[in-house]
Every structure is written in structure tokens, then in C-alpha cells.
Short mmCIF file of C-alpha atoms in Angstrom, two decimals:
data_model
loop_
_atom_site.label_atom_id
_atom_site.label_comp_id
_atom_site.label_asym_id
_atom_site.label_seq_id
_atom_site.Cartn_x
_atom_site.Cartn_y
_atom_site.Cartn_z
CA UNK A 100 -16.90 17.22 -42.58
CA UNK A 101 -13.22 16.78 -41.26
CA UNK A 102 -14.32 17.65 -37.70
CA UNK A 103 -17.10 15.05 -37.49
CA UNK A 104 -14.34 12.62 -39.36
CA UNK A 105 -11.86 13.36 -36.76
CA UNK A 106 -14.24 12.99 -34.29
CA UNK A 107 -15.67 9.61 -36.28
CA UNK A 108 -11.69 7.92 -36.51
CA UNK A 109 -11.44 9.23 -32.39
CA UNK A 110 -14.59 6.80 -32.10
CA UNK A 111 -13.16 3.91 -33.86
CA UNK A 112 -9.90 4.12 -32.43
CA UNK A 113 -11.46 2.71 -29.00
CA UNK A 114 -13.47 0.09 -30.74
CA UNK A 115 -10.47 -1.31 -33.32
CA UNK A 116 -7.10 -1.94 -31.15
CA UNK A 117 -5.61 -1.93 -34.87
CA UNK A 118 -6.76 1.48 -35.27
CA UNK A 119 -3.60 4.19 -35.40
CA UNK A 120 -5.64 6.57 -33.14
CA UNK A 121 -5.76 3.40 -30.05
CA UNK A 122 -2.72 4.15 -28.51
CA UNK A 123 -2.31 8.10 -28.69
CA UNK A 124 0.65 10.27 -26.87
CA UNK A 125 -1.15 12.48 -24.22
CA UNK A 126 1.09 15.03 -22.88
CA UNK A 127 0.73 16.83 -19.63
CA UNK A 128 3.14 19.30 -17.81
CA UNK A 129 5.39 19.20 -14.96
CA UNK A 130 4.79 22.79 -14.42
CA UNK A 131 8.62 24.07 -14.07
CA UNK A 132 10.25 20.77 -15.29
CA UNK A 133 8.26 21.08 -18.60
CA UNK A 134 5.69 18.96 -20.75
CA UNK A 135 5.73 15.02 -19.71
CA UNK A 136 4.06 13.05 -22.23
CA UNK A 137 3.48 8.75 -22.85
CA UNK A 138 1.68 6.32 -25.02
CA UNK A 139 -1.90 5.49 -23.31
CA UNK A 140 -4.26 3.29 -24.27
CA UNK A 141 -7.70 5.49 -25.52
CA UNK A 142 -10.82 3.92 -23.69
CA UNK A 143 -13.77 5.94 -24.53
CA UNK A 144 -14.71 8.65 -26.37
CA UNK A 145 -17.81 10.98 -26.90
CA UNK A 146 -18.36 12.88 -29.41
CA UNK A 147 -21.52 15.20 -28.61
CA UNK A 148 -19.77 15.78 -24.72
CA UNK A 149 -16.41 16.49 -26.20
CA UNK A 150 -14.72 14.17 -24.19
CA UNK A 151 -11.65 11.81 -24.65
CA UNK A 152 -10.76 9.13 -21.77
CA UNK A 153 -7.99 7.14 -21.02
CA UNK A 154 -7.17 4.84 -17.41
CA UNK A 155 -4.26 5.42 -15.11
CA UNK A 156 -2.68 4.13 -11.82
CA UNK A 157 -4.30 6.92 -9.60
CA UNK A 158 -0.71 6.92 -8.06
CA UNK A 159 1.04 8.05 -11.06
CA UNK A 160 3.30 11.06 -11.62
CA UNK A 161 0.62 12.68 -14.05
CA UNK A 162 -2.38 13.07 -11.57
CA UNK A 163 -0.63 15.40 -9.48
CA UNK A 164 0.66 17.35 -13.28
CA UNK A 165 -3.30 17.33 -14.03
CA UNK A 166 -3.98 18.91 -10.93
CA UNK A 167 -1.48 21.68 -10.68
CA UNK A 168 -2.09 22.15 -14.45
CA UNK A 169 -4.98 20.84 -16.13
CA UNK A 170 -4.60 21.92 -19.99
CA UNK A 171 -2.98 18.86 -21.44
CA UNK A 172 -2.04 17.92 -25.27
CA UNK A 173 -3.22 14.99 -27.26
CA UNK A 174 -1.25 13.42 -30.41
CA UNK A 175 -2.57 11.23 -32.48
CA UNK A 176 -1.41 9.51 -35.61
CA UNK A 177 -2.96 7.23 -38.11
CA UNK A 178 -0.28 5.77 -40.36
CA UNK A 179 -2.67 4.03 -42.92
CA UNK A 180 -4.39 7.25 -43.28
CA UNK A 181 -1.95 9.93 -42.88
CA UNK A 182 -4.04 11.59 -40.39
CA UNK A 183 -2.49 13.60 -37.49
CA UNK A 184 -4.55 14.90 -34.60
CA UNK A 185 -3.05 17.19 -31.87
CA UNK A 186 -5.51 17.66 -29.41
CA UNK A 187 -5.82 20.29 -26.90
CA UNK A 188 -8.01 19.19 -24.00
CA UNK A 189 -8.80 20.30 -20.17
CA UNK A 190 -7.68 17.29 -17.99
CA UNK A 191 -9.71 15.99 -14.62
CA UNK A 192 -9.26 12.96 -12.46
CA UNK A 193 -12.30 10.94 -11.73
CA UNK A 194 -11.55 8.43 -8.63
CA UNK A 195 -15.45 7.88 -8.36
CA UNK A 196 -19.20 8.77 -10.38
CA UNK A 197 -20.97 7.46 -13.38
CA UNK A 198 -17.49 7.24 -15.84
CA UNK A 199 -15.42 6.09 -13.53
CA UNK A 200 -17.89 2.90 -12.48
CA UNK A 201 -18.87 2.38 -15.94
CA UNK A 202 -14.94 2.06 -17.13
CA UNK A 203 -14.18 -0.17 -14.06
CA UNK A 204 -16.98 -2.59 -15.14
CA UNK A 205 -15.90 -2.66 -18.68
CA UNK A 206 -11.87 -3.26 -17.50
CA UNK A 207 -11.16 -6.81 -18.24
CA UNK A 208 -9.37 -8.87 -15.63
CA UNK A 209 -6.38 -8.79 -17.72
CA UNK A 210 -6.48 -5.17 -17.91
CA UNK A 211 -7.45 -5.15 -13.65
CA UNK A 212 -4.30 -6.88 -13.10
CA UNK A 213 -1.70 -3.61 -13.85
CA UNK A 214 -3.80 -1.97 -10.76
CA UNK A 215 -2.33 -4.62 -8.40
CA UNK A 216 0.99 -3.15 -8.89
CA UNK A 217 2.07 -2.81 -4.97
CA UNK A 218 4.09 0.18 -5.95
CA UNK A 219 3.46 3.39 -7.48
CA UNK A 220 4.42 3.52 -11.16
CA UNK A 221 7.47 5.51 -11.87
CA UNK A 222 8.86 4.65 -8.58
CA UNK A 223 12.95 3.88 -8.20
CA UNK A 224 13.49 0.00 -8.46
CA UNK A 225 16.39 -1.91 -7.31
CA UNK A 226 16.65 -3.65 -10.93
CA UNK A 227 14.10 -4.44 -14.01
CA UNK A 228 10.45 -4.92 -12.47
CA UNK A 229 7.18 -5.93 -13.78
CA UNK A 230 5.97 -4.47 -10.25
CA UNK A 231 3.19 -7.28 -9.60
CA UNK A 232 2.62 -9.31 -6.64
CA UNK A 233 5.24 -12.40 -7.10
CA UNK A 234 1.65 -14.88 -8.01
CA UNK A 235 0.82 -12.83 -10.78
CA UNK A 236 4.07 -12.56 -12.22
CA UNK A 237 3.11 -15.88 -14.88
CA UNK A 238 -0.73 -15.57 -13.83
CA UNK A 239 -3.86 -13.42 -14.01
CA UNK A 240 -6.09 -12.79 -11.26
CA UNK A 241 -9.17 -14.21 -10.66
CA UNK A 242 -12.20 -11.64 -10.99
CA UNK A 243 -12.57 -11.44 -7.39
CA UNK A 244 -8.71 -10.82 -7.02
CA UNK A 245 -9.12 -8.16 -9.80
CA UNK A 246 -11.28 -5.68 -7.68
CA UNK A 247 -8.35 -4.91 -5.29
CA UNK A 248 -7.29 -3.12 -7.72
CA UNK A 249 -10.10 -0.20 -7.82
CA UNK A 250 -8.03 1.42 -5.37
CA UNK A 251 -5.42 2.41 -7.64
CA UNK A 252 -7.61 2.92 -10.91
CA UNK A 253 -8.86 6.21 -12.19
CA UNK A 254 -10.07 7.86 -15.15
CA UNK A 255 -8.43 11.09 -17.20
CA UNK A 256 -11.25 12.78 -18.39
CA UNK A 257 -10.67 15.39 -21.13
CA UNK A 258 -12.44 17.95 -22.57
CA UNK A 259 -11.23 19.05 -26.02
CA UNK A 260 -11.51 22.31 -26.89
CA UNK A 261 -9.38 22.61 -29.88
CA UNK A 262 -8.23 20.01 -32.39
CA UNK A 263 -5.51 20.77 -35.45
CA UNK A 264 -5.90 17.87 -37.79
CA UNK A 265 -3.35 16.98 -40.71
CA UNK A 266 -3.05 15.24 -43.54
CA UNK A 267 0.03 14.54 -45.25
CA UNK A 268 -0.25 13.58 -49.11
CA UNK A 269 2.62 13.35 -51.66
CA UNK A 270 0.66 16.03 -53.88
CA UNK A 271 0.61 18.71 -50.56
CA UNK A 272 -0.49 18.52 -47.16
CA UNK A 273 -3.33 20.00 -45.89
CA UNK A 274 -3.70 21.30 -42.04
CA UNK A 275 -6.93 22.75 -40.16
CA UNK A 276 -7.62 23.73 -36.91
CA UNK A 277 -10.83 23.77 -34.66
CA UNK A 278 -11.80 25.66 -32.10
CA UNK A 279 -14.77 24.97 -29.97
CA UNK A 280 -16.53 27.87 -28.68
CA UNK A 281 -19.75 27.58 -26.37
CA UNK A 282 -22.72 27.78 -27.67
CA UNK A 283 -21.58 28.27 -31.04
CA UNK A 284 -19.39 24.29 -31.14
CA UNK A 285 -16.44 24.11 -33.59
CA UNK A 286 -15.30 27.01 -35.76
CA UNK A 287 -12.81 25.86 -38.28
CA UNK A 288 -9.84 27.89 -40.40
CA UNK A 289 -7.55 26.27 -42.49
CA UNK A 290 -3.61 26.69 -41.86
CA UNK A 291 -0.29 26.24 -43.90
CA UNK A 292 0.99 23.06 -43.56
#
């Protein structure tokens, strides 16, 4: 039952932006400079595919790491519950297909307007920058504005392949891991906290 709870709280932690699981740490590595991770927003999440998705500037520093290494780590923690996931996943880009035109449709325009960014996040700035065009600095774009942004979206699509939840409780924590084997699906064993 943990699994398909984990699994369950992954689910809700698209739907409820309240939700500890919404904004996990993904971690991905910089091959010789080491592991990279930041706070994402979780999008979408499947269950009976395995697969956890988040959005990112297709010009960012961590779709050339998912290339050149493609076994990335999720985190995420649920204060309210006490519930720790650490994910480990295998990490593709999709610029185009099914998922990436279904999560474009369901970005809002709010959400659009990061893509407009004319400069690639990460990039060396001259002072503090919200890095938008100067009319959407105190605005949002219309819809129609919004779609020049597709150019810079993309998808991280992740397959997990092993999850180690844990649960810390005053009387003792308990830890298990998960290991998803084809055609068998998840094996669990439990661990020392």
C-alpha cells in the first residue's frame, strides 16, 4: 500500500498547489562539475506509465545535463505528512509529440509568459533581471502573444524506476525502498531509517 500511496500523494501534488509534493527538488548532473538540482513546479504525473513531468525553458542549463546524463534524482517532501520521497528517474526532453502538445495547451497564459524570456535562463546579467520583454514587465500577454513562447518550452519527462519513501514519526521512523523491475513492477524491502 505505500507504493500506490506514494504514487496517490505524487497525483495530488499536481492537482493541489498546497500540496508539499507541488514544488519538488529535481536534481540532475553536470557530469564533472557534479549534481545540479532546483525547485520545479510538478505538472503531471502517471501512475500506470511511471512517469513524472515537469516544464522548462528548452534553453536551460539542465537540458544539455539530461542529455549527457539522463539518470536524474527527485526529492520530495510533504511537511503536513512527514512524507519524504527521493525519486530516482531516467530523464528525456520532449520539444514536440502527444505530452508535449497536451502540456502546452493546458499552460495558462500566466504560466506562457516565463517562455518569452528573450534570454536564456541562467545567463550573466548586467544587474537584477526579471528577463521579460520591457511590456510584460507589469503585464501579461495576451493568448495570442503567449504562443511565441512554444519555442522555448519543453517537457522533462521521467521515468521512475526506484522510489525510497520516508516517514518520520516521534515514536521511530520508518524508510522503504522500491524498485521497479519489468515485467514484474515494484519490488519493495524495508530499510533502517
Amino acid at each position: 500500500s505505500i507504493i500506490d500511496s506514494a504514487w496517490a500523494e505524487l497525483v495530488c501534488g499536481v492537482r493541489n498547489r498546497r500540496h508539499g509534493f507541488h514544488l519538488p527538488m529535481l536534481s540532475t548532473s553536470e557530469g564533472g562539475g557534479g549534481p545540479d538540482g532546483r525547485v520545479v513546479v510538478l505538472r503531471r504525473v502517471i501512475p500506470s506509465e511511471r512517469l513524472i513531468l515537469c516544464h522548462t525553458d528548452r534553453r536551460s542549463g539542465k537540458i544539455e545535463q539530461i542529455a549527457g546524463q539522463p539518470e536524474v534524482l527527485w526529492v520530495f517532501y510533504d511537511v503536513k505528512r512527514r512524507v519524504q520521497l527521493r525519486v530516482r528517474a531516467t530523464a528525456r526532453v520532449l520539444l514536440e509529440g502527444p505530452l508535449f502538445e497536451e502540456a502546452w495547451s493546458r499552460c495558462t497564459v500566466d504560466s506562457r509568459r516565463c517562455y518569452l524570456a528573450p534570454n536564456p535562463p541562467g545567463r550573466p546579467s548586467d544587474g537584477p533581471s526579471a528577463n521579460l520583454p520591457e511590456a510584460l514587465l507589469e503585464g501579461r500577454p495576451s493568448q495570442e502573444e503567449s504562443e511565441r513562447g512554444r519555442s522555448n518550452f519543453a517537457v522533462v519527462h521521467t521515468l521512475a524506476w526506484s522510489i525510497e519513501w520516508l516517514h518520520l514519526a516521534a515514536g521511530g521512523h520508518r524508510r522503504a525502498r522500491f524498485v521497479h523491475r519489468d515485467p514484474d513492477g515494484w519490488s519493495g524491502e524495508w530499510l533502517e531509517p
